[in-house]
XYZ file of C-alpha atoms in Angstrom:
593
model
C 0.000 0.000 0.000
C 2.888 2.544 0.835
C 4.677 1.700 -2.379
C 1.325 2.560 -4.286
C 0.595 5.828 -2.673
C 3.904 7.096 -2.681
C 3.562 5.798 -6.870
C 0.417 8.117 -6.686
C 2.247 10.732 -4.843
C 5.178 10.606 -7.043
C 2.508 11.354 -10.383
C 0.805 14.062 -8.316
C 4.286 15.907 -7.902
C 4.886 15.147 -11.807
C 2.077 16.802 -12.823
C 2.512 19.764 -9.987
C 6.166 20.275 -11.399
C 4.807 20.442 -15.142
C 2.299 23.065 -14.322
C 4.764 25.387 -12.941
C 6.806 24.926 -16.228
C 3.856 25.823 -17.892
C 3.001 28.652 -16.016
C 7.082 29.813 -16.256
C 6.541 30.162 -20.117
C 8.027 27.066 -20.901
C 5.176 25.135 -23.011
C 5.419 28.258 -25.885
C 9.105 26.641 -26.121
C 8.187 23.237 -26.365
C 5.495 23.877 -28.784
C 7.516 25.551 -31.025
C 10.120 22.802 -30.498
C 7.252 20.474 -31.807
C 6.004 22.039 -34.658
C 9.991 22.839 -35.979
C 10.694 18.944 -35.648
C 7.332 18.870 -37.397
C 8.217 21.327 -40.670
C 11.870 19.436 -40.718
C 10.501 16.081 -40.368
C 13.626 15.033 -38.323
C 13.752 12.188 -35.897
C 13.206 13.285 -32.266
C 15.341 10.364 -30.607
C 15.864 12.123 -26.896
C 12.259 13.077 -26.430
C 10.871 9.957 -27.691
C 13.314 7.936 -25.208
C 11.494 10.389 -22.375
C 8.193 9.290 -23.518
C 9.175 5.486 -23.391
C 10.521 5.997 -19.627
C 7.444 8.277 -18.757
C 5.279 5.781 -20.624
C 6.523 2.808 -18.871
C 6.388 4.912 -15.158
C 2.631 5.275 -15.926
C 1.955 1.783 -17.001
C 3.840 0.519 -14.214
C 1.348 3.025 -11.222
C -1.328 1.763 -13.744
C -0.823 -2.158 -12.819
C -0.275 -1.243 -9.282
C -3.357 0.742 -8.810
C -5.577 -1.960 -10.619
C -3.600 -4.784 -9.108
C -4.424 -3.575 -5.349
C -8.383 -2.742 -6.371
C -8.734 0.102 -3.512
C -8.353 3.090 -5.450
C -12.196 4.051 -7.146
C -13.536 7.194 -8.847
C -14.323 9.816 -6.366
C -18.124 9.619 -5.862
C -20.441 12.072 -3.929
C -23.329 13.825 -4.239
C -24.350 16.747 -5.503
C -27.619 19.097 -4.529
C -29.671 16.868 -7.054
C -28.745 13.999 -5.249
C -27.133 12.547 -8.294
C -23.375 10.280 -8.470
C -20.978 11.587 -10.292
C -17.813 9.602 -11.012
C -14.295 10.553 -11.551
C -11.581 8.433 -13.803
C -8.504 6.897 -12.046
C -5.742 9.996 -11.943
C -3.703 7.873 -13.758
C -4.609 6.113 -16.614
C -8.299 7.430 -16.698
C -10.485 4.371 -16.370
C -13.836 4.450 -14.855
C -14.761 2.354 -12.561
C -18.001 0.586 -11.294
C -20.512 2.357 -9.280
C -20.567 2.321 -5.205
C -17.265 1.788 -5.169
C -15.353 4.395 -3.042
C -12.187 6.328 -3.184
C -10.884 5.110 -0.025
C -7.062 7.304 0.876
C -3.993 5.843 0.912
C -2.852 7.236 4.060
C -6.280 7.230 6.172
C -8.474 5.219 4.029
C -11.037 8.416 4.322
C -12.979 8.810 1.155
C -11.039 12.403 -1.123
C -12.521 15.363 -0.182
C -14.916 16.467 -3.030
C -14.344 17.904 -6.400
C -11.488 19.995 -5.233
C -8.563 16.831 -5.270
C -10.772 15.560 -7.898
C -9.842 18.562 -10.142
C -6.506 18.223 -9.126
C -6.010 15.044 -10.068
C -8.315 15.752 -13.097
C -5.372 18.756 -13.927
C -2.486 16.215 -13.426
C -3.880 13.689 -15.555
C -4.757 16.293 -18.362
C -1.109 18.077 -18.075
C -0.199 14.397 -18.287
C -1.720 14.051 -21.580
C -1.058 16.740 -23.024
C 2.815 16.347 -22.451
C 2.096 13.213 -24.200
C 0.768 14.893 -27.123
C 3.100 17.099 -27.406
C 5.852 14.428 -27.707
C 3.632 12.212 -30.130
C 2.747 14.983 -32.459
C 6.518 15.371 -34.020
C 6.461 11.631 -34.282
C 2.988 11.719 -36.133
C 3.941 14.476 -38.516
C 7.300 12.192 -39.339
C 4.715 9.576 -39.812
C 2.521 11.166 -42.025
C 5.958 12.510 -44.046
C 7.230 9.120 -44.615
C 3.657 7.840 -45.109
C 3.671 10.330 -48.002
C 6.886 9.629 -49.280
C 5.985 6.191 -49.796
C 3.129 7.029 -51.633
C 5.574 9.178 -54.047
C 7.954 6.411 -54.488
C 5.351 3.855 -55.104
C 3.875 6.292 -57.672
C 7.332 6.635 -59.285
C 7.678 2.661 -59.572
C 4.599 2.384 -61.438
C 5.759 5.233 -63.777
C 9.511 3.490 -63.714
C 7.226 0.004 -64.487
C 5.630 1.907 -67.050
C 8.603 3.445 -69.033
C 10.921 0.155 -68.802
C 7.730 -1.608 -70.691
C 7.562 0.928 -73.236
C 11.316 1.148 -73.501
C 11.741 -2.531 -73.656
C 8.748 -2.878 -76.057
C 10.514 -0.026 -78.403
C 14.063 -2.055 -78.085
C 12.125 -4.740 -79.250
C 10.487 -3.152 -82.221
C 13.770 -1.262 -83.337
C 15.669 -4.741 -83.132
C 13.318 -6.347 -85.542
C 13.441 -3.241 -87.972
C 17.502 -3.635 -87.504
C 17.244 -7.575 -88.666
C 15.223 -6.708 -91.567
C 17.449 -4.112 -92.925
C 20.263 -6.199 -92.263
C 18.670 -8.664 -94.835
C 17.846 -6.271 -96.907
C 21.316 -5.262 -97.433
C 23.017 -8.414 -97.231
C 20.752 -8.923 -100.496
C 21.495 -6.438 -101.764
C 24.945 -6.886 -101.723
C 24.753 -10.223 -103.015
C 22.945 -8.795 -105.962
C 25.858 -6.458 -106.456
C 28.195 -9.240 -106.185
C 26.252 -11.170 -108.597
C 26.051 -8.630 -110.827
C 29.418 -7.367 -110.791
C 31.313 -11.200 -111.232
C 31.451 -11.287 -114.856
C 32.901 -7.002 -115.113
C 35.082 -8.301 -112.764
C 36.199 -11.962 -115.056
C 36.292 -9.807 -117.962
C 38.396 -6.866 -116.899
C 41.104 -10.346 -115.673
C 40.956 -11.121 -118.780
C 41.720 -7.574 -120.217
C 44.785 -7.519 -117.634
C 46.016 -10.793 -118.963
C 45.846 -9.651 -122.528
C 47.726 -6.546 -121.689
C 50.141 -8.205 -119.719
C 50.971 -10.370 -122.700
C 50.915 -7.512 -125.362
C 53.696 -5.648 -122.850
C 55.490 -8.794 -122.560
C 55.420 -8.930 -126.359
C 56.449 -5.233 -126.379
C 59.375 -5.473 -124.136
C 61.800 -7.774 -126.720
C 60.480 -5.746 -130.154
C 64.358 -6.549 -131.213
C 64.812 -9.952 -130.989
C 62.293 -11.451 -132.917
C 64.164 -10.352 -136.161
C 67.431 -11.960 -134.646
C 65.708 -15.262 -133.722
C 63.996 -15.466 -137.351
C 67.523 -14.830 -138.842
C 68.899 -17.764 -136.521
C 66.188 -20.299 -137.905
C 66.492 -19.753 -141.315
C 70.676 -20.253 -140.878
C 69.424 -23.553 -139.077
C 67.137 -24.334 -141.479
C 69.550 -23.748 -144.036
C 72.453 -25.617 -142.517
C 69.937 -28.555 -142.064
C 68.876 -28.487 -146.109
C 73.035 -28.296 -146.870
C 73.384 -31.892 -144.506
C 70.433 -33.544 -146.102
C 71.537 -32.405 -149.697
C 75.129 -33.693 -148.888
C 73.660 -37.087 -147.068
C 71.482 -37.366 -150.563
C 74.196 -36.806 -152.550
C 76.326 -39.195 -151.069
C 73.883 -41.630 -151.157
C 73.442 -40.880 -155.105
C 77.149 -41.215 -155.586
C 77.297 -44.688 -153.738
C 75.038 -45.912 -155.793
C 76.392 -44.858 -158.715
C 79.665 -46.853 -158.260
C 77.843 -49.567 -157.134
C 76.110 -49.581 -161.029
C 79.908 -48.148 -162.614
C 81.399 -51.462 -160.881
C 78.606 -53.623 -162.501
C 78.825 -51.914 -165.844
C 83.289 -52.228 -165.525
C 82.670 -56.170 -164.826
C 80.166 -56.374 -167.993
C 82.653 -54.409 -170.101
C 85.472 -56.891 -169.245
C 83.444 -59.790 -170.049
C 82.838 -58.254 -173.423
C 84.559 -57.673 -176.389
C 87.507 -55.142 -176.880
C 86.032 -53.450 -180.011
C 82.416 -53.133 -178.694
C 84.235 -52.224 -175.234
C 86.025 -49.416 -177.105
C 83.138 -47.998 -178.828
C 81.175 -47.934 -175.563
C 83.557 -46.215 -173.739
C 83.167 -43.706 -176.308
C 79.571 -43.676 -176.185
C 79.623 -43.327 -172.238
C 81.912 -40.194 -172.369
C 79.982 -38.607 -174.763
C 76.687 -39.202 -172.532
C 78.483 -38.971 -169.472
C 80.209 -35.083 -170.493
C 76.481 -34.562 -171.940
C 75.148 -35.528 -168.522
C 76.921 -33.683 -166.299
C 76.518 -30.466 -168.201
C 72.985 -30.731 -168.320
C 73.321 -32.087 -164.491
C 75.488 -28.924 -163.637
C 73.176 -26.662 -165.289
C 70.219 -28.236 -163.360
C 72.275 -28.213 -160.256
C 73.025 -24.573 -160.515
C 69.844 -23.255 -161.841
C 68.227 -25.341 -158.502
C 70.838 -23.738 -156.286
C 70.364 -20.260 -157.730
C 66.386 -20.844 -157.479
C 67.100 -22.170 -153.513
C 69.072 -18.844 -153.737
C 66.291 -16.408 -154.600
C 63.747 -18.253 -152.368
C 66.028 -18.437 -149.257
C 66.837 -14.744 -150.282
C 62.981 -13.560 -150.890
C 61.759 -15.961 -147.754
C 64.566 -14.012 -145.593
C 63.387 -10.871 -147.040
C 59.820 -11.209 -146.812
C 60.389 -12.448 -142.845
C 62.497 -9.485 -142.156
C 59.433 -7.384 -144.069
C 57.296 -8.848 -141.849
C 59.299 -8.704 -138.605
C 59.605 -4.780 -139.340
C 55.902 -4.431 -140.094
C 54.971 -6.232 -136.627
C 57.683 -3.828 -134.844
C 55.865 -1.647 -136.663
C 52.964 -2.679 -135.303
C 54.013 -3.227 -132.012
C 55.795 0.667 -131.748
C 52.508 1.659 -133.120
C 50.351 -0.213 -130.028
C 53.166 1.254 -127.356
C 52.950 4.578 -128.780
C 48.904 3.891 -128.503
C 49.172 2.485 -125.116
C 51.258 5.149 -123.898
C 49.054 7.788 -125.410
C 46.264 6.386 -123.688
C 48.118 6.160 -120.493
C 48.775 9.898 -121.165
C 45.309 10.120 -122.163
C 44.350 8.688 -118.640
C 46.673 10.495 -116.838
C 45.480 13.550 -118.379
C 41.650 12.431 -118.003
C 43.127 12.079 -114.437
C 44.585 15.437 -113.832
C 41.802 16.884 -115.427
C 38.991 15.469 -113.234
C 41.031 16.387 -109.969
C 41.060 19.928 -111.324
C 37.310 19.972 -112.173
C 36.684 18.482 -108.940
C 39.066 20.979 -107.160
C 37.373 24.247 -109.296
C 33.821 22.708 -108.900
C 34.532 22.736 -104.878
C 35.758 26.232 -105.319
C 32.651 27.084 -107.265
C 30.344 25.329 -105.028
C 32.235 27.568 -102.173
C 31.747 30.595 -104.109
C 28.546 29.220 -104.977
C 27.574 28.799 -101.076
C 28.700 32.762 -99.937
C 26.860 33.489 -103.616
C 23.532 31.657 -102.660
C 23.416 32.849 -99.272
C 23.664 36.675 -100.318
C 20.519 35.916 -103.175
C 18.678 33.996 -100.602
C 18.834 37.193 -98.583
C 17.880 39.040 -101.660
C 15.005 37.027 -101.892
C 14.260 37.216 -98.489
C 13.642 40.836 -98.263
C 12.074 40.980 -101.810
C 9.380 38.220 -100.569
C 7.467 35.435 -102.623
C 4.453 33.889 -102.908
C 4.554 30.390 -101.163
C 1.582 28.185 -99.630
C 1.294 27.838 -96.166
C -0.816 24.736 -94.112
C -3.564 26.834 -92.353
C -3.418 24.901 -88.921
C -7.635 25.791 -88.865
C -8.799 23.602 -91.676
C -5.384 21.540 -92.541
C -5.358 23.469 -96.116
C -2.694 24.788 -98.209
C -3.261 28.526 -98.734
C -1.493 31.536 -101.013
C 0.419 33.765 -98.892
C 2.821 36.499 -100.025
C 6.345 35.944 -97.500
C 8.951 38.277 -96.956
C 11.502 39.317 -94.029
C 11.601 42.784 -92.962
C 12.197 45.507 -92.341
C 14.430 45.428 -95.663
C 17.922 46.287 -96.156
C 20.146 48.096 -95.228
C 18.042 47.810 -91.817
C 19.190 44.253 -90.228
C 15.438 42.753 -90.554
C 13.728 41.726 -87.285
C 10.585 39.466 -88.011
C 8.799 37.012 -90.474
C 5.682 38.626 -92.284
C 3.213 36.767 -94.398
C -0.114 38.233 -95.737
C -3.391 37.273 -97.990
C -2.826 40.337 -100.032
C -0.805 37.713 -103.197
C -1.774 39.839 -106.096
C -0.525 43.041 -105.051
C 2.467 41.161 -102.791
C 2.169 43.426 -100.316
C 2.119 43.338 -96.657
C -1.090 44.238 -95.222
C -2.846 43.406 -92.354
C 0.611 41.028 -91.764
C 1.050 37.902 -89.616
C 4.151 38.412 -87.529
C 6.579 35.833 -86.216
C 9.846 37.642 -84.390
C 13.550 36.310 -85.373
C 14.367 36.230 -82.336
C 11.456 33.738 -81.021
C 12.816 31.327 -84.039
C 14.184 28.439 -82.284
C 14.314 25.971 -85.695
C 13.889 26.246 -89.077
C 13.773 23.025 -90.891
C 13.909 21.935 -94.514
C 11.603 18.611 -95.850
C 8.088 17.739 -95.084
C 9.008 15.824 -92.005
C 7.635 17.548 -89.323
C 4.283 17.533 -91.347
C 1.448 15.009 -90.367
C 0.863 12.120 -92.313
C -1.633 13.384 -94.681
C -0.483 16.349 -95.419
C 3.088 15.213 -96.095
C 3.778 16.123 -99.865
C 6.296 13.935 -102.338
C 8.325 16.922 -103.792
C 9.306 17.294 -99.816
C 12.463 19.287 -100.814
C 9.961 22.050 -101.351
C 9.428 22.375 -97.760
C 10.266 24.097 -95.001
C 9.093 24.916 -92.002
C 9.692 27.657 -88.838
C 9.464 26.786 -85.135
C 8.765 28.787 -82.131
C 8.431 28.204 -78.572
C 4.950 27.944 -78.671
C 3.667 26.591 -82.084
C 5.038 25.882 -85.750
C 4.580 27.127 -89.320
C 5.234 25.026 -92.412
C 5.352 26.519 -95.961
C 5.433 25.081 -99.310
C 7.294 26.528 -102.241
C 6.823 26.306 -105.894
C 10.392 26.189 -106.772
C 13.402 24.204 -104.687
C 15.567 27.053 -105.125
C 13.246 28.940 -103.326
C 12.932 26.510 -99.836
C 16.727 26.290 -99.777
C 16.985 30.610 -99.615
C 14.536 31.034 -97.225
C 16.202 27.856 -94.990
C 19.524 29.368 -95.588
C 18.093 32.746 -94.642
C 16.115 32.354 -92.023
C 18.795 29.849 -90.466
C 21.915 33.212 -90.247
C 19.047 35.697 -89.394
C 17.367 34.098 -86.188
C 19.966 34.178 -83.282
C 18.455 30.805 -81.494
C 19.186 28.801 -84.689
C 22.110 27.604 -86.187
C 23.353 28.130 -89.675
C 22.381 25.885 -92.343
C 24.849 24.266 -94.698
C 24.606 24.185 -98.643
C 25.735 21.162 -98.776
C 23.499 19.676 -96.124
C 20.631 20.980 -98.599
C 22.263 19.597 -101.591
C 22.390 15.904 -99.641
C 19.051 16.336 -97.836
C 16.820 16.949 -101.520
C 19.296 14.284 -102.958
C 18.291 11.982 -100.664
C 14.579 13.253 -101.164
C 14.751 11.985 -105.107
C 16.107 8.856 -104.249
C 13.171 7.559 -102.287
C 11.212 8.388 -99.231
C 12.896 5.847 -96.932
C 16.225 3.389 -97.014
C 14.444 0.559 -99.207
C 13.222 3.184 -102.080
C 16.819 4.527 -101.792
C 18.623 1.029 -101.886
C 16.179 0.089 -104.663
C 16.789 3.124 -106.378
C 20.609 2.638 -106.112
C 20.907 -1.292 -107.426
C 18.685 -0.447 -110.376
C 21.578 2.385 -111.346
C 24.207 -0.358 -110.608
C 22.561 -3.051 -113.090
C 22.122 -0.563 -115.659
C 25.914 0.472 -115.237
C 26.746 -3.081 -115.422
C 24.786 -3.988 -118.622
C 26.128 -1.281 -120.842
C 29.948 -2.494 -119.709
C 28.634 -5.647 -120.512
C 27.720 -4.687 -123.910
C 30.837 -2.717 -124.163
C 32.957 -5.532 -123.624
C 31.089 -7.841 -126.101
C 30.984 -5.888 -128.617
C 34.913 -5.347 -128.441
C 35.179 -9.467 -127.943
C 33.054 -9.779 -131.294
C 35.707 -7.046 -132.902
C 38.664 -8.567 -131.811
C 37.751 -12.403 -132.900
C 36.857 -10.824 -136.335
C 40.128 -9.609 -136.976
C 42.082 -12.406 -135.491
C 40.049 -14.324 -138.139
C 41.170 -12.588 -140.700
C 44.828 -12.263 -139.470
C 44.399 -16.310 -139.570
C 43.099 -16.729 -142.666
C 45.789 -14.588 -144.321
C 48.791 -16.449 -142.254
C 47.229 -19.728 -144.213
C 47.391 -18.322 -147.367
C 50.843 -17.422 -147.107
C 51.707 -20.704 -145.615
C 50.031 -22.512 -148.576
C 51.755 -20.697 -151.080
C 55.639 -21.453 -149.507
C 54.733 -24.907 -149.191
C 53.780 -24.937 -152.923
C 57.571 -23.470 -153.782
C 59.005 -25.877 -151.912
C 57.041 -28.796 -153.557
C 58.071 -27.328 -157.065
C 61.794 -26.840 -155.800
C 61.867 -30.693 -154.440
C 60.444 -32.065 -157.438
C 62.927 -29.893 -159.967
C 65.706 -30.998 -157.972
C 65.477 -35.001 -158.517
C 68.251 -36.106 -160.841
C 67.060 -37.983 -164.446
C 68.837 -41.089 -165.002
C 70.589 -41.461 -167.510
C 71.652 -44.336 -169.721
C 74.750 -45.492 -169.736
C 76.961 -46.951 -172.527
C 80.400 -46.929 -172.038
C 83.045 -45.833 -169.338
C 84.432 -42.798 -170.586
C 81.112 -41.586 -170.395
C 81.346 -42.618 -166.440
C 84.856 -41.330 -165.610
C 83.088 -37.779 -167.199
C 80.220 -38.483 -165.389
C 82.457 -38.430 -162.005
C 84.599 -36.300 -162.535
C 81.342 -33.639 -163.322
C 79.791 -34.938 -159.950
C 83.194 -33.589 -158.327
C 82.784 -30.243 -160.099
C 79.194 -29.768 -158.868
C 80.410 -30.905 -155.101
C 82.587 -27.655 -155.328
C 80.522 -25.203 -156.766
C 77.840 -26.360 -154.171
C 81.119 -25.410 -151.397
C 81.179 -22.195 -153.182
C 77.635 -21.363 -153.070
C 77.711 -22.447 -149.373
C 80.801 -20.053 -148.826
C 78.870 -17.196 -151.105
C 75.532 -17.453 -148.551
């Protein structure tokens, strides 16, 4: 009982000691202290470990007041005559009626509303020290409550965007594998296409290669025709000689015959025959040395003529062959010159195209300020409507804003729509930016302006006249940067070739086939030109052939030796001793040659 009261006594001086804080000025402090921790949302660690000891203290007088069941709600009654009950001081629970307040130290009943207010006070003071600990801790709760709230709303948007990203990765990955086809196709079709140039122009190298070879040793063709025709003369001398020889032999084998016949016959007829033989014999062997020597002379004249018909010809084809290096080094001078010539054109069309550039940016200021008639896409209805453009004010003033107007057959500027340079973020060239429908196929007629707040989009009648105004437009507005020409040139290039990459590829493999035919027909058509005169450069090598071979047939048959009869042996003894004549003259002609 003694530790209970002095529990009760202990919260009645607690709430006694907080009350004269209070009245000191001290709850203003810790109620601004509150709602600071409240605006920061920072964690109040040393007053919440206060609350957990004060909470504790009161749960702990709590179980002791319950456990010992003699504290009750003051009771008494007031002029009425009616109960009024009063909570426990300190946790606040009512109890049941009858019961009595009995006090710890007498065990007398409290005395009236007075300590009941008291302990009423303590128990409220209580409280609202409690609240004013909890309430930082509440406003952190509500804080982090609503900073889950934003990062659970962020996930879903973070969900959200990674499915839309991964869907688009997925749908730009497809569109890469079928372009990748596309081109590997393509390329295969150029490949195909470009095998046989390729075979062809081997072939041309090969040729060359063997016309250069044939051009490098022009002088010793004429030396190795002179060798063969001393071999092939040297070989006729050894088979003449090895004929001859072979003549002679037999010839004594027939004299050694006729000698033995002559002996067996009679002196007088032997004498006679001798006779006869030397006068046929010396007969012979003139006529023999005259045919010899008329077939040597006529070997002569066609070794001489053959000789100077081969030398004839091997001048003509080092004729021919100077003629083909002077023609192949003209048209390697030709090339080189071709050569030099395009690099120069190239080098004074870039300086043109330069010139051209500063040029066709002054004119497209020209035009600017001078103003055109273009159409414009009336963002009401989605219509193209006449409009008369221009940039002003004009020079020399530097020109400050975009006018357009509906006044086209005067081209003036009345009642003006105004768009300020300096509000021109963009100015772009193509039809783009336009919407589907309204997206037109000469789209390097286009251009368009762009401000901060909306766009305009015009459509010339003339290419020339899109590219000065994008030029323009692009050096006058100060939040734009300066067009290129040549980003023009390849933008409306790229325009003719097709709208997209397929169109363009298409566009680009139909040039290549065409390209590729006409060398084709190039090539046969010099194949066809060059077998027709190697046929005829045949055909006349055949006739020539033909008629030496005929010579030589006449020569071979004029050159077989008649036999002649013999009679006696002078005739014979003539007969050799002519043979040894002819042997030397033939030496002689040999040495002559």
């Amino acid at each position: 009982m003694k530790m209970q009261y002095d529990l009760r006594q202990e919260a009645l001086a607690l709430s006694r000691a907080r009350r004269s804080k209070i009245a000191a000025g001290t709850r203003p402090a810790i109620q601004a202290a509150a709602v600071a921790a409240a605006e920061f949302e920072e964690p109040q660690e040393p007053l919440a470990l206060d609350l957990h000891v004060e909470t504790a203290a009161l749960q702990r007088a709590h179980r002791a007041l319950r456990a010992s069941n003699t504290f009750a709600s003051p009771k008494w009654t007031d002029e009425e005559g009616l109960g009024l009950s009063w909570p426990c001081p300190v946790c606040g629970t009512l109890l049941e009626k009858g019961e009595k307040v009995v006090s710890p130290s007498a065990g007398a009943e409290l005395d009236g509303p007075a300590q009941a207010e008291e302990v009423l006070g303590a128990r409220i003071e209580v409280l609202e020290e409690l609240l004013s600990k909890t309430r930082p801790q509440a406003a952190e709760a509500a804080a982090c409550q609503r900073r889950l709230r934003a990062a659970e709303a962020k996930t879903v948007d973070l969900e959200a965007a990674l499915d839309l990203a991964s869907r688009t990765c997925d749908e730009l990955f497809s569109t890469l594998e079928l372009q990748t086809a596309e081109f590997q196709a393509f390329a295969a079709q150029v490949r195909a296409a470009a095998g046989p140039w390729l075979e062809q122009q081997n072939q041309l190298e090969v040729q060359l290669g063997a016309v250069l070879k044939a051009i490098t040793l022009p002088g010793e063709k004429p030396n190795k025709l002179r060798e063969e025709l001393q071999t092939e003369r040297r070989r006729l001398q050894v088979s003449r000689r090895r004929s001859r020889r072979e003549s002679a032999q037999k010839h004594e084998a027939t004299i050694r015959a006729l000698q033995t016949k002559l002996l067996e016959a009679e002196a007088p007829e032997r004498t006679g025959l001798e006779q006869d033989l030397r006068q046929q014999l010396d007969r012979s062997s003139l006529k023999a040395s005259e045919r010899l020597g008329t077939n040597c002379r006529a070997k002569q004249d066609r070794l001489e003529s053959a000789l100077a018909q081969q030398q004839a010809k091997a001048t003509e084809e080092a004729t021919e062959l100077k003629a083909q290096v002077a023609a192949l080094e003209e048209g390697a001078e030709a090339k080189q010159r071709e050569a030099h010539e395009a690099k120069v054109s190239r080098a004074k069309l870039r300086i043109q195209r330069t010139g051209e550039g500063k040029g066709l940016v002054a004119r497209s200021l020209e035009v600017l300020s001078t103003g055109v008639v273009v159409y414009k896409l009336c963002a009401g209805n989605g219509k193209w409507q006449e409009r008369f453009l221009a940039v002003t004010p004009a020079p020399p003033a530097a020109p400050e804003s975009l006018k357009w107007s509906k006044d086209v057959s005067r081209r003036r500027l009345s009642s003006p729509s105004v768009v300020p340079l300096k509000e021109v973020v963009h100015v772009g060239f193509g039809s783009d930016a336009l919407p589907e429908k309204h997206r037109q196929e000469v789209s390097w007629c286009c251009f368009s302006v762009w401000t901060a707040q909306r766009s305009f989009h015009f459509k010339a009648g003339d290419e020339r006249i899109a590219e000065n105004f994008v030029l323009g437009l692009s050096r006058l507005c100060p939040g734009t940067k300066p067009a290129s020409v040549h980003s023009l040139i390849l933008h409306r290039a790229l325009g003719k070739l097709g709208p997209d990459g397929a169109a363009r590829a298409a566009a680009i493999s139909a040039a290549v086939r065409r390209a590729a035919e006409v060398r084709k027909e190039e090539l046969q058509a010099a194949e066809s030109a060059q077998a027709a005169k190697s046929e005829e450069e045949d055909e006349d090598e055949e006739g020539e052939e033909s008629e030496h071979t005929s010579d030589e047939e006449k020569s071979a048959t004029s050159a077989e030796p008649e036999r002649i009869p013999i009679k006696n042996r002078a005739a014979l003894c003539s007969y050799f001793d002519a043979l040894d004549n002819v042997q030397q003259r033939d030496v002689v002609c040999a040495k002559m040659s």
